PDB file of N, CA, C and O in Angstrom:
ATOM      1  N   GLY A 191     -43.633  59.232   2.248  1.00 52.00           N
ATOM      2  CA  GLY A 191     -44.451  58.410   3.063  1.00 52.00           C
ATOM      3  C   GLY A 191     -45.231  57.362   2.328  1.00 52.00           C
ATOM      4  O   GLY A 191     -44.770  56.748   1.376  1.00 52.00           O
ATOM      5  N   THR A 192     -46.447  57.215   2.821  1.00 54.00           N
ATOM      6  CA  THR A 192     -47.285  56.113   2.367  1.00 54.00           C
ATOM      7  C   THR A 192     -47.806  56.294   0.939  1.00 54.00           C
ATOM      8  O   THR A 192     -47.935  55.323   0.226  1.00 54.00           O
ATOM      9  N   ALA A 193     -48.057  57.516   0.524  1.00 59.00           N
ATOM     10  CA  ALA A 193     -48.553  57.760  -0.836  1.00 59.00           C
ATOM     11  C   ALA A 193     -47.561  57.210  -1.873  1.00 59.00           C
ATOM     12  O   ALA A 193     -47.949  56.543  -2.817  1.00 59.00           O
ATOM     13  N   LYS A 194     -46.289  57.479  -1.616  1.00 60.00           N
ATOM     14  CA  LYS A 194     -45.283  57.013  -2.576  1.00 60.00           C
ATOM     15  C   LYS A 194     -45.233  55.476  -2.617  1.00 60.00           C
ATOM     16  O   LYS A 194     -45.178  54.897  -3.685  1.00 60.00           O
ATOM     17  N   GLN A 195     -45.311  54.861  -1.425  1.00 56.00           N
ATOM     18  CA  GLN A 195     -45.300  53.392  -1.400  1.00 56.00           C
ATOM     19  C   GLN A 195     -46.470  52.830  -2.181  1.00 56.00           C
ATOM     20  O   GLN A 195     -46.303  51.902  -2.958  1.00 56.00           O
ATOM     21  N   GLY A 196     -47.626  53.415  -2.005  1.00 55.00           N
ATOM     22  CA  GLY A 196     -48.815  52.966  -2.733  1.00 55.00           C
ATOM     23  C   GLY A 196     -48.602  53.097  -4.227  1.00 55.00           C
ATOM     24  O   GLY A 196     -48.970  52.221  -4.990  1.00 55.00           O
ATOM     25  N   ARG A 197     -47.998  54.222  -4.618  1.00 54.00           N
ATOM     26  CA  ARG A 197     -47.766  54.455  -6.048  1.00 54.00           C
ATOM     27  C   ARG A 197     -46.776  53.433  -6.604  1.00 54.00           C
ATOM     28  O   ARG A 197     -46.968  52.920  -7.694  1.00 54.00           O
ATOM     29  N   ASP A 198     -45.717  53.145  -5.854  1.00 63.00           N
ATOM     30  CA  ASP A 198     -44.740  52.168  -6.317  1.00 63.00           C
ATOM     31  C   ASP A 198     -45.372  50.790  -6.506  1.00 63.00           C
ATOM     32  O   ASP A 198     -45.085  50.099  -7.455  1.00 63.00           O
ATOM     33  N   ARG A 199     -46.246  50.447  -5.555  1.00 57.00           N
ATOM     34  CA  ARG A 199     -46.918  49.153  -5.646  1.00 57.00           C
ATOM     35  C   ARG A 199     -47.802  49.113  -6.894  1.00 57.00           C
ATOM     36  O   ARG A 199     -47.847  48.122  -7.612  1.00 57.00           O
ATOM     37  N   LYS A 200     -48.497  50.240  -7.156  1.00 56.00           N
ATOM     38  CA  LYS A 200     -49.384  50.308  -8.314  1.00 56.00           C
ATOM     39  C   LYS A 200     -48.544  50.173  -9.599  1.00 56.00           C
ATOM     40  O   LYS A 200     -48.890  49.445 -10.501  1.00 56.00           O
ATOM     41  N   THR A 201     -47.427  50.886  -9.642  1.00 55.00           N
ATOM     42  CA  THR A 201     -46.539  50.816 -10.816  1.00 55.00           C
ATOM     43  C   THR A 201     -46.096  49.372 -11.028  1.00 55.00           C
ATOM     44  O   THR A 201     -46.116  48.868 -12.147  1.00 55.00           O
ATOM     45  N   GLN A 202     -45.707  48.716  -9.946  1.00 55.00           N
ATOM     46  CA  GLN A 202     -45.264  47.337 -10.012  1.00 55.00           C
ATOM     47  C   GLN A 202     -46.370  46.456 -10.592  1.00 55.00           C
ATOM     48  O   GLN A 202     -46.130  45.649 -11.486  1.00 55.00           O
ATOM     49  N   ALA A 203     -47.591  46.662 -10.124  1.00 54.00           N
ATOM     50  CA  ALA A 203     -48.722  45.862 -10.602  1.00 54.00           C
ATOM     51  C   ALA A 203     -48.940  46.086 -12.091  1.00 54.00           C
ATOM     52  O   ALA A 203     -49.205  45.148 -12.837  1.00 54.00           O
ATOM     53  N   ILE A 204     -48.828  47.341 -12.520  1.00 55.00           N
ATOM     54  CA  ILE A 204     -49.004  47.652 -13.939  1.00 55.00           C
ATOM     55  C   ILE A 204     -47.926  46.923 -14.755  1.00 55.00           C
ATOM     56  O   ILE A 204     -48.216  46.324 -15.781  1.00 55.00           O
ATOM     57  N   LEU A 205     -46.707  46.959 -14.280  1.00 56.00           N
ATOM     58  CA  LEU A 205     -45.614  46.292 -14.998  1.00 56.00           C
ATOM     59  C   LEU A 205     -45.853  44.783 -15.074  1.00 56.00           C
ATOM     60  O   LEU A 205     -45.633  44.169 -16.105  1.00 56.00           O
ATOM     61  N   GLU A 206     -46.311  44.209 -13.985  1.00 59.00           N
ATOM     62  CA  GLU A 206     -46.538  42.760 -13.968  1.00 59.00           C
ATOM     63  C   GLU A 206     -47.722  42.362 -14.841  1.00 59.00           C
ATOM     64  O   GLU A 206     -47.749  41.286 -15.395  1.00 59.00           O
ATOM     65  N   ASP A 207     -48.692  43.279 -14.948  1.00 66.00           N
ATOM     66  CA  ASP A 207     -49.891  42.974 -15.740  1.00 66.00           C
ATOM     67  C   ASP A 207     -49.694  43.266 -17.215  1.00 66.00           C
ATOM     68  O   ASP A 207     -50.574  43.012 -18.019  1.00 66.00           O
ATOM     69  N   GLU A 208     -48.559  43.846 -17.562  1.00 72.00           N
ATOM     70  CA  GLU A 208     -48.357  44.283 -18.936  1.00 72.00           C
ATOM     71  C   GLU A 208     -48.511  43.128 -19.908  1.00 72.00           C
ATOM     72  O   GLU A 208     -47.968  42.062 -19.704  1.00 72.00           O
ATOM     73  N   SER A 209     -49.269  43.353 -20.953  1.00 84.00           N
ATOM     74  CA  SER A 209     -49.467  42.302 -21.951  1.00 84.00           C
ATOM     75  C   SER A 209     -48.186  42.113 -22.752  1.00 84.00           C
ATOM     76  O   SER A 209     -47.374  43.033 -22.837  1.00 84.00           O
ATOM     77  N   PRO A 210     -48.007  40.923 -23.335  1.00 87.00           N
ATOM     78  CA  PRO A 210     -46.844  40.731 -24.194  1.00 87.00           C
ATOM     79  C   PRO A 210     -46.813  41.785 -25.304  1.00 87.00           C
ATOM     80  O   PRO A 210     -45.764  42.328 -25.608  1.00 87.00           O
ATOM     81  N   PHE A 211     -47.986  42.104 -25.854  1.00 89.00           N
ATOM     82  CA  PHE A 211     -48.039  43.116 -26.909  1.00 89.00           C
ATOM     83  C   PHE A 211     -47.448  44.423 -26.427  1.00 89.00           C
ATOM     84  O   PHE A 211     -46.614  45.030 -27.097  1.00 89.00           O
ATOM     85  N   ALA A 212     -47.845  44.861 -25.229  1.00 90.00           N
ATOM     86  CA  ALA A 212     -47.345  46.130 -24.683  1.00 90.00           C
ATOM     87  C   ALA A 212     -45.843  46.091 -24.487  1.00 90.00           C
ATOM     88  O   ALA A 212     -45.161  47.074 -24.782  1.00 90.00           O
ATOM     89  N   SER A 213     -45.310  44.964 -24.031  1.00 91.00           N
ATOM     90  CA  SER A 213     -43.861  44.917 -23.843  1.00 91.00           C
ATOM     91  C   SER A 213     -43.123  44.916 -25.182  1.00 91.00           C
ATOM     92  O   SER A 213     -42.100  45.551 -25.315  1.00 91.00           O
ATOM     93  N   PHE A 214     -43.673  44.199 -26.174  1.00 93.00           N
ATOM     94  CA  PHE A 214     -43.047  44.220 -27.510  1.00 93.00           C
ATOM     95  C   PHE A 214     -43.099  45.629 -28.095  1.00 93.00           C
ATOM     96  O   PHE A 214     -42.154  46.084 -28.714  1.00 93.00           O
ATOM     97  N   GLU A 215     -44.245  46.285 -27.871  1.00 94.00           N
ATOM     98  CA  GLU A 215     -44.397  47.633 -28.440  1.00 94.00           C
ATOM     99  C   GLU A 215     -43.367  48.578 -27.837  1.00 94.00           C
ATOM    100  O   GLU A 215     -42.720  49.353 -28.541  1.00 94.00           O
ATOM    101  N   LYS A 216     -43.195  48.485 -26.523  1.00 94.00           N
ATOM    102  CA  LYS A 216     -42.214  49.339 -25.834  1.00 94.00           C
ATOM    103  C   LYS A 216     -40.816  49.074 -26.403  1.00 94.00           C
ATOM    104  O   LYS A 216     -40.070  49.990 -26.730  1.00 94.00           O
ATOM    105  N   SER A 217     -40.483  47.794 -26.534  1.00 95.00           N
ATOM    106  CA  SER A 217     -39.180  47.396 -27.031  1.00 95.00           C
ATOM    107  C   SER A 217     -39.000  47.829 -28.493  1.00 95.00           C
ATOM    108  O   SER A 217     -37.932  48.322 -28.876  1.00 95.00           O
ATOM    109  N   ALA A 218     -40.042  47.682 -29.294  1.00 96.00           N
ATOM    110  CA  ALA A 218     -39.977  48.081 -30.700  1.00 96.00           C
ATOM    111  C   ALA A 218     -39.753  49.585 -30.824  1.00 96.00           C
ATOM    112  O   ALA A 218     -38.934  50.040 -31.618  1.00 96.00           O
ATOM    113  N   ARG A 219     -40.476  50.343 -29.986  1.00 96.00           N
ATOM    114  CA  ARG A 219     -40.334  51.799 -30.051  1.00 96.00           C
ATOM    115  C   ARG A 219     -38.939  52.233 -29.612  1.00 96.00           C
ATOM    116  O   ARG A 219     -38.481  53.308 -29.995  1.00 96.00           O
ATOM    117  N   SER A 220     -38.288  51.420 -28.816  1.00 96.00           N
ATOM    118  CA  SER A 220     -36.933  51.794 -28.408  1.00 96.00           C
ATOM    119  C   SER A 220     -35.896  51.292 -29.416  1.00 96.00           C
ATOM    120  O   SER A 220     -34.699  51.394 -29.191  1.00 96.00           O
ATOM    121  N   GLY A 221     -36.363  50.705 -30.530  1.00 97.00           N
ATOM    122  CA  GLY A 221     -35.445  50.376 -31.608  1.00 97.00           C
ATOM    123  C   GLY A 221     -35.094  48.906 -31.785  1.00 97.00           C
ATOM    124  O   GLY A 221     -34.197  48.568 -32.545  1.00 97.00           O
ATOM    125  N   ASN A 222     -35.795  48.009 -31.085  1.00 97.00           N
ATOM    126  CA  ASN A 222     -35.491  46.582 -31.199  1.00 97.00           C
ATOM    127  C   ASN A 222     -36.166  45.969 -32.444  1.00 97.00           C
ATOM    128  O   ASN A 222     -37.384  45.881 -32.515  1.00 97.00           O
ATOM    129  N   ALA A 223     -35.332  45.552 -33.402  1.00 98.00           N
ATOM    130  CA  ALA A 223     -35.850  45.060 -34.688  1.00 98.00           C
ATOM    131  C   ALA A 223     -36.674  43.785 -34.535  1.00 98.00           C
ATOM    132  O   ALA A 223     -37.701  43.618 -35.197  1.00 98.00           O
ATOM    133  N   GLN A 224     -36.257  42.885 -33.651  1.00 97.00           N
ATOM    134  CA  GLN A 224     -36.997  41.640 -33.448  1.00 97.00           C
ATOM    135  C   GLN A 224     -38.399  41.952 -32.904  1.00 97.00           C
ATOM    136  O   GLN A 224     -39.392  41.361 -33.347  1.00 97.00           O
ATOM    137  N   SER A 225     -38.487  42.900 -31.982  1.00 96.00           N
ATOM    138  CA  SER A 225     -39.789  43.288 -31.443  1.00 96.00           C
ATOM    139  C   SER A 225     -40.648  43.958 -32.504  1.00 96.00           C
ATOM    140  O   SER A 225     -41.864  43.778 -32.526  1.00 96.00           O
ATOM    141  N   MET A 226     -40.020  44.712 -33.387  1.00 98.00           N
ATOM    142  CA  MET A 226     -40.759  45.339 -34.490  1.00 98.00           C
ATOM    143  C   MET A 226     -41.397  44.261 -35.359  1.00 98.00           C
ATOM    144  O   MET A 226     -42.553  44.349 -35.759  1.00 98.00           O
ATOM    145  N   TYR A 227     -40.590  43.236 -35.639  1.00 98.00           N
ATOM    146  CA  TYR A 227     -41.083  42.115 -36.452  1.00 98.00           C
ATOM    147  C   TYR A 227     -42.262  41.427 -35.748  1.00 98.00           C
ATOM    148  O   TYR A 227     -43.295  41.155 -36.344  1.00 98.00           O
ATOM    149  N   ILE A 228     -42.103  41.179 -34.444  1.00 96.00           N
ATOM    150  CA  ILE A 228     -43.149  40.496 -33.677  1.00 96.00           C
ATOM    151  C   ILE A 228     -44.428  41.335 -33.656  1.00 96.00           C
ATOM    152  O   ILE A 228     -45.532  40.805 -33.828  1.00 96.00           O
ATOM    153  N   LEU A 229     -44.280  42.647 -33.501  1.00 96.00           N
ATOM    154  CA  LEU A 229     -45.463  43.528 -33.554  1.00 96.00           C
ATOM    155  C   LEU A 229     -46.162  43.395 -34.899  1.00 96.00           C
ATOM    156  O   LEU A 229     -47.392  43.348 -34.964  1.00 96.00           O
ATOM    157  N   GLY A 230     -45.366  43.338 -35.956  1.00 97.00           N
ATOM    158  CA  GLY A 230     -45.943  43.142 -37.288  1.00 97.00           C
ATOM    159  C   GLY A 230     -46.787  41.885 -37.341  1.00 97.00           C
ATOM    160  O   GLY A 230     -47.905  41.885 -37.850  1.00 97.00           O
ATOM    161  N   ARG A 231     -46.263  40.811 -36.758  1.00 96.00           N
ATOM    162  CA  ARG A 231     -47.002  39.537 -36.705  1.00 96.00           C
ATOM    163  C   ARG A 231     -48.312  39.702 -35.928  1.00 96.00           C
ATOM    164  O   ARG A 231     -49.354  39.207 -36.343  1.00 96.00           O
ATOM    165  N   TYR A 232     -48.228  40.386 -34.776  1.00 95.00           N
ATOM    166  CA  TYR A 232     -49.425  40.620 -33.972  1.00 95.00           C
ATOM    167  C   TYR A 232     -50.488  41.296 -34.812  1.00 95.00           C
ATOM    168  O   TYR A 232     -51.646  40.916 -34.792  1.00 95.00           O
ATOM    169  N   TYR A 233     -50.078  42.340 -35.523  1.00 96.00           N
ATOM    170  CA  TYR A 233     -51.047  43.085 -36.345  1.00 96.00           C
ATOM    171  C   TYR A 233     -51.529  42.260 -37.537  1.00 96.00           C
ATOM    172  O   TYR A 233     -52.692  42.305 -37.897  1.00 96.00           O
ATOM    173  N   GLU A 234     -50.623  41.509 -38.141  1.00 96.00           N
ATOM    174  CA  GLU A 234     -51.017  40.732 -39.319  1.00 96.00           C
ATOM    175  C   GLU A 234     -52.015  39.642 -38.940  1.00 96.00           C
ATOM    176  O   GLU A 234     -52.976  39.390 -39.671  1.00 96.00           O
ATOM    177  N   ASP A 235     -51.792  39.016 -37.810  1.00 95.00           N
ATOM    178  CA  ASP A 235     -52.632  37.880 -37.423  1.00 95.00           C
ATOM    179  C   ASP A 235     -53.762  38.273 -36.467  1.00 95.00           C
ATOM    180  O   ASP A 235     -54.605  37.461 -36.134  1.00 95.00           O
ATOM    181  N   GLY A 236     -53.746  39.526 -36.001  1.00 95.00           N
ATOM    182  CA  GLY A 236     -54.767  39.963 -35.056  1.00 95.00           C
ATOM    183  C   GLY A 236     -54.663  39.225 -33.743  1.00 95.00           C
ATOM    184  O   GLY A 236     -55.645  38.723 -33.207  1.00 95.00           O
ATOM    185  N   ILE A 237     -53.444  39.120 -33.212  1.00 88.00           N
ATOM    186  CA  ILE A 237     -53.221  38.407 -31.938  1.00 88.00           C
ATOM    187  C   ILE A 237     -53.492  39.354 -30.777  1.00 88.00           C
ATOM    188  O   ILE A 237     -52.703  40.264 -30.519  1.00 88.00           O
ATOM    189  N   GLY A 238     -54.606  39.167 -30.102  1.00 81.00           N
ATOM    190  CA  GLY A 238     -54.921  39.982 -28.929  1.00 81.00           C
ATOM    191  C   GLY A 238     -55.229  41.438 -29.261  1.00 81.00           C
ATOM    192  O   GLY A 238     -55.456  42.240 -28.360  1.00 81.00           O
ATOM    193  N   ILE A 239     -55.228  41.780 -30.538  1.00 88.00           N
ATOM    194  CA  ILE A 239     -55.564  43.128 -30.972  1.00 88.00           C
ATOM    195  C   ILE A 239     -56.306  43.017 -32.290  1.00 88.00           C
ATOM    196  O   ILE A 239     -56.353  41.937 -32.885  1.00 88.00           O
ATOM    197  N   GLU A 240     -56.852  44.120 -32.745  1.00 93.00           N
ATOM    198  CA  GLU A 240     -57.525  44.140 -34.032  1.00 93.00           C
ATOM    199  C   GLU A 240     -56.503  43.943 -35.147  1.00 93.00           C
ATOM    200  O   GLU A 240     -55.435  44.543 -35.132  1.00 93.00           O
ATOM    201  N   LYS A 241     -56.846  43.090 -36.098  1.00 96.00           N
ATOM    202  CA  LYS A 241     -55.985  42.872 -37.258  1.00 96.00           C
ATOM    203  C   LYS A 241     -55.840  44.203 -38.012  1.00 96.00           C
ATOM    204  O   LYS A 241     -56.830  44.889 -38.216  1.00 96.00           O
ATOM    205  N   ASP A 242     -54.617  44.560 -38.365  1.00 96.00           N
ATOM    206  CA  ASP A 242     -54.390  45.814 -39.087  1.00 96.00           C
ATOM    207  C   ASP A 242     -53.189  45.647 -40.015  1.00 96.00           C
ATOM    208  O   ASP A 242     -52.038  45.768 -39.596  1.00 96.00           O
ATOM    209  N   LEU A 243     -53.476  45.348 -41.274  1.00 96.00           N
ATOM    210  CA  LEU A 243     -52.390  45.010 -42.204  1.00 96.00           C
ATOM    211  C   LEU A 243     -51.500  46.212 -42.522  1.00 96.00           C
ATOM    212  O   LEU A 243     -50.307  46.033 -42.758  1.00 96.00           O
ATOM    213  N   SER A 244     -52.048  47.410 -42.480  1.00 96.00           N
ATOM    214  CA  SER A 244     -51.177  48.553 -42.775  1.00 96.00           C
ATOM    215  C   SER A 244     -50.194  48.784 -41.622  1.00 96.00           C
ATOM    216  O   SER A 244     -49.033  49.133 -41.849  1.00 96.00           O
ATOM    217  N   LYS A 245     -50.647  48.557 -40.375  1.00 97.00           N
ATOM    218  CA  LYS A 245     -49.721  48.652 -39.254  1.00 97.00           C
ATOM    219  C   LYS A 245     -48.707  47.513 -39.289  1.00 97.00           C
ATOM    220  O   LYS A 245     -47.530  47.692 -38.976  1.00 97.00           O
ATOM    221  N   ALA A 246     -49.172  46.324 -39.677  1.00 97.00           N
ATOM    222  CA  ALA A 246     -48.267  45.176 -39.802  1.00 97.00           C
ATOM    223  C   ALA A 246     -47.148  45.535 -40.790  1.00 97.00           C
ATOM    224  O   ALA A 246     -45.963  45.359 -40.512  1.00 97.00           O
ATOM    225  N   LYS A 247     -47.557  46.077 -41.925  1.00 97.00           N
ATOM    226  CA  LYS A 247     -46.586  46.440 -42.969  1.00 97.00           C
ATOM    227  C   LYS A 247     -45.616  47.490 -42.445  1.00 97.00           C
ATOM    228  O   LYS A 247     -44.411  47.389 -42.660  1.00 97.00           O
ATOM    229  N   MET A 248     -46.140  48.479 -41.724  1.00 98.00           N
ATOM    230  CA  MET A 248     -45.296  49.542 -41.185  1.00 98.00           C
ATOM    231  C   MET A 248     -44.215  48.965 -40.266  1.00 98.00           C
ATOM    232  O   MET A 248     -43.047  49.291 -40.392  1.00 98.00           O
ATOM    233  N   TRP A 249     -44.615  48.061 -39.346  1.00 98.00           N
ATOM    234  CA  TRP A 249     -43.638  47.488 -38.410  1.00 98.00           C
ATOM    235  C   TRP A 249     -42.660  46.577 -39.126  1.00 98.00           C
ATOM    236  O   TRP A 249     -41.472  46.537 -38.806  1.00 98.00           O
ATOM    237  N   TYR A 250     -43.135  45.802 -40.115  1.00 98.00           N
ATOM    238  CA  TYR A 250     -42.220  44.963 -40.885  1.00 98.00           C
ATOM    239  C   TYR A 250     -41.183  45.823 -41.599  1.00 98.00           C
ATOM    240  O   TYR A 250     -40.012  45.481 -41.653  1.00 98.00           O
ATOM    241  N   GLN A 251     -41.634  46.948 -42.175  1.00 98.00           N
ATOM    242  CA  GLN A 251     -40.706  47.822 -42.891  1.00 98.00           C
ATOM    243  C   GLN A 251     -39.648  48.393 -41.939  1.00 98.00           C
ATOM    244  O   GLN A 251     -38.465  48.443 -42.283  1.00 98.00           O
ATOM    245  N   LYS A 252     -40.073  48.804 -40.744  1.00 98.00           N
ATOM    246  CA  LYS A 252     -39.125  49.325 -39.766  1.00 98.00           C
ATOM    247  C   LYS A 252     -38.095  48.255 -39.393  1.00 98.00           C
ATOM    248  O   LYS A 252     -36.903  48.531 -39.310  1.00 98.00           O
ATOM    249  N   ALA A 253     -38.575  47.025 -39.162  1.00 98.00           N
ATOM    250  CA  ALA A 253     -37.691  45.937 -38.776  1.00 98.00           C
ATOM    251  C   ALA A 253     -36.735  45.598 -39.922  1.00 98.00           C
ATOM    252  O   ALA A 253     -35.546  45.350 -39.713  1.00 98.00           O
ATOM    253  N   LYS A 254     -37.274  45.601 -41.152  1.00 98.00           N
ATOM    254  CA  LYS A 254     -36.462  45.278 -42.335  1.00 98.00           C
ATOM    255  C   LYS A 254     -35.341  46.312 -42.485  1.00 98.00           C
ATOM    256  O   LYS A 254     -34.190  45.945 -42.763  1.00 98.00           O
ATOM    257  N   LYS A 255     -35.661  47.586 -42.268  1.00 98.00           N
ATOM    258  CA  LYS A 255     -34.647  48.639 -42.360  1.00 98.00           C
ATOM    259  C   LYS A 255     -33.513  48.398 -41.375  1.00 98.00           C
ATOM    260  O   LYS A 255     -32.390  48.808 -41.604  1.00 98.00           O
ATOM    261  N   ARG A 256     -33.849  47.763 -40.274  1.00 97.00           N
ATOM    262  CA  ARG A 256     -32.808  47.471 -39.265  1.00 97.00           C
ATOM    263  C   ARG A 256     -32.169  46.114 -39.513  1.00 97.00           C
ATOM    264  O   ARG A 256     -31.475  45.584 -38.659  1.00 97.00           O
ATOM    265  N   GLY A 257     -32.455  45.527 -40.667  1.00 97.00           N
ATOM    266  CA  GLY A 257     -31.763  44.309 -41.058  1.00 97.00           C
ATOM    267  C   GLY A 257     -32.363  43.024 -40.536  1.00 97.00           C
ATOM    268  O   GLY A 257     -31.666  42.012 -40.424  1.00 97.00           O
ATOM    269  N   ASN A 258     -33.655  43.017 -40.199  1.00 98.00           N
ATOM    270  CA  ASN A 258     -34.285  41.794 -39.723  1.00 98.00           C
ATOM    271  C   ASN A 258     -34.753  40.946 -40.920  1.00 98.00           C
ATOM    272  O   ASN A 258     -35.655  41.361 -41.637  1.00 98.00           O
ATOM    273  N   PRO A 259     -34.126  39.760 -41.132  1.00 97.00           N
ATOM    274  CA  PRO A 259     -34.463  38.959 -42.321  1.00 97.00           C
ATOM    275  C   PRO A 259     -35.874  38.392 -42.287  1.00 97.00           C
ATOM    276  O   PRO A 259     -36.534  38.286 -43.325  1.00 97.00           O
ATOM    277  N   ALA A 260     -36.378  38.042 -41.103  1.00 97.00           N
ATOM    278  CA  ALA A 260     -37.738  37.514 -40.989  1.00 97.00           C
ATOM    279  C   ALA A 260     -38.745  38.581 -41.413  1.00 97.00           C
ATOM    280  O   ALA A 260     -39.749  38.273 -42.068  1.00 97.00           O
ATOM    281  N   ALA A 261     -38.478  39.808 -41.052  1.00 98.00           N
ATOM    282  CA  ALA A 261     -39.382  40.914 -41.405  1.00 98.00           C
ATOM    283  C   ALA A 261     -39.400  41.105 -42.912  1.00 98.00           C
ATOM    284  O   ALA A 261     -40.451  41.380 -43.500  1.00 98.00           O
ATOM    285  N   LYS A 262     -38.253  40.964 -43.537  1.00 97.00           N
ATOM    286  CA  LYS A 262     -38.167  41.110 -44.996  1.00 97.00           C
ATOM    287  C   LYS A 262     -39.056  40.074 -45.684  1.00 97.00           C
ATOM    288  O   LYS A 262     -39.844  40.383 -46.557  1.00 97.00           O
ATOM    289  N   ARG A 263     -38.954  38.822 -45.208  1.00 97.00           N
ATOM    290  CA  ARG A 263     -39.779  37.749 -45.780  1.00 97.00           C
ATOM    291  C   ARG A 263     -41.263  37.987 -45.502  1.00 97.00           C
ATOM    292  O   ARG A 263     -42.107  37.825 -46.384  1.00 97.00           O
ATOM    293  N   ALA A 264     -41.575  38.409 -44.272  1.00 97.00           N
ATOM    294  CA  ALA A 264     -42.976  38.631 -43.912  1.00 97.00           C
ATOM    295  C   ALA A 264     -43.569  39.767 -44.740  1.00 97.00           C
ATOM    296  O   ALA A 264     -44.722  39.688 -45.166  1.00 97.00           O
ATOM    297  N   LEU A 265     -42.773  40.774 -44.991  1.00 97.00           N
ATOM    298  CA  LEU A 265     -43.205  41.913 -45.791  1.00 97.00           C
ATOM    299  C   LEU A 265     -43.504  41.480 -47.220  1.00 97.00           C
ATOM    300  O   LEU A 265     -44.544  41.841 -47.788  1.00 97.00           O
ATOM    301  N   GLU A 266     -42.615  40.662 -47.791  1.00 97.00           N
ATOM    302  CA  GLU A 266     -42.840  40.168 -49.157  1.00 97.00           C
ATOM    303  C   GLU A 266     -44.110  39.343 -49.233  1.00 97.00           C
ATOM    304  O   GLU A 266     -44.923  39.510 -50.156  1.00 97.00           O
ATOM    305  N   ALA A 267     -44.326  38.475 -48.238  1.00 96.00           N
ATOM    306  CA  ALA A 267     -45.526  37.631 -48.217  1.00 96.00           C
ATOM    307  C   ALA A 267     -46.776  38.496 -48.062  1.00 96.00           C
ATOM    308  O   ALA A 267     -47.792  38.262 -48.717  1.00 96.00           O
ATOM    309  N   LEU A 268     -46.684  39.500 -47.188  1.00 95.00           N
ATOM    310  CA  LEU A 268     -47.829  40.373 -46.929  1.00 95.00           C
ATOM    311  C   LEU A 268     -48.186  41.174 -48.184  1.00 95.00           C
ATOM    312  O   LEU A 268     -49.353  41.341 -48.507  1.00 95.00           O
ATOM    313  N   GLU A 269     -47.154  41.627 -48.894  1.00 92.00           N
ATOM    314  CA  GLU A 269     -47.420  42.397 -50.102  1.00 92.00           C
ATOM    315  C   GLU A 269     -48.076  41.534 -51.188  1.00 92.00           C
ATOM    316  O   GLU A 269     -48.952  42.002 -51.916  1.00 92.00           O
ATOM    317  N   LYS A 270     -47.695  40.265 -51.268  1.00 93.00           N
ATOM    318  CA  LYS A 270     -48.351  39.358 -52.216  1.00 93.00           C
ATOM    319  C   LYS A 270     -49.838  39.201 -51.853  1.00 93.00           C
ATOM    320  O   LYS A 270     -50.708  39.173 -52.720  1.00 93.00           O
ATOM    321  N   LYS A 271     -50.097  39.114 -50.542  1.00 85.00           N
ATOM    322  CA  LYS A 271     -51.463  38.919 -50.046  1.00 85.00           C
ATOM    323  C   LYS A 271     -52.326  40.150 -50.314  1.00 85.00           C
ATOM    324  O   LYS A 271     -53.510  40.013 -50.603  1.00 85.00           O
ATOM    325  N   THR A 272     -51.751  41.331 -50.153  1.00 79.00           N
ATOM    326  CA  THR A 272     -52.578  42.547 -50.184  1.00 79.00           C
ATOM    327  C   THR A 272     -52.627  43.195 -51.570  1.00 79.00           C
ATOM    328  O   THR A 272     -53.433  44.075 -51.797  1.00 79.00           O
ATOM    329  N   ASN A 273     -51.756  42.789 -52.488  1.00 77.00           N
ATOM    330  CA  ASN A 273     -51.784  43.426 -53.811  1.00 77.00           C
ATOM    331  C   ASN A 273     -52.700  42.668 -54.781  1.00 77.00           C
ATOM    332  O   ASN A 273     -52.932  41.519 -54.645  1.00 77.00           O
TER     333      ASN A 273
END
């Protein structure tokens, strides 16, 4: 009945309101290397979230393992910055 319809509408609203960060995070967690790289950028630059270089490094490493060349370069640059 109506409870389910209300819930579906709420779910829809949550999906539509989802931040780009949240969608990249979901995609990254499901194994998308490009999204992993983008999450790294979000963390490195503090885009819409708190800057966190160790998380940036973690996501870059995950993306690099999956063969993302941009992540490899970002990781090298980040390591120069933080060492």
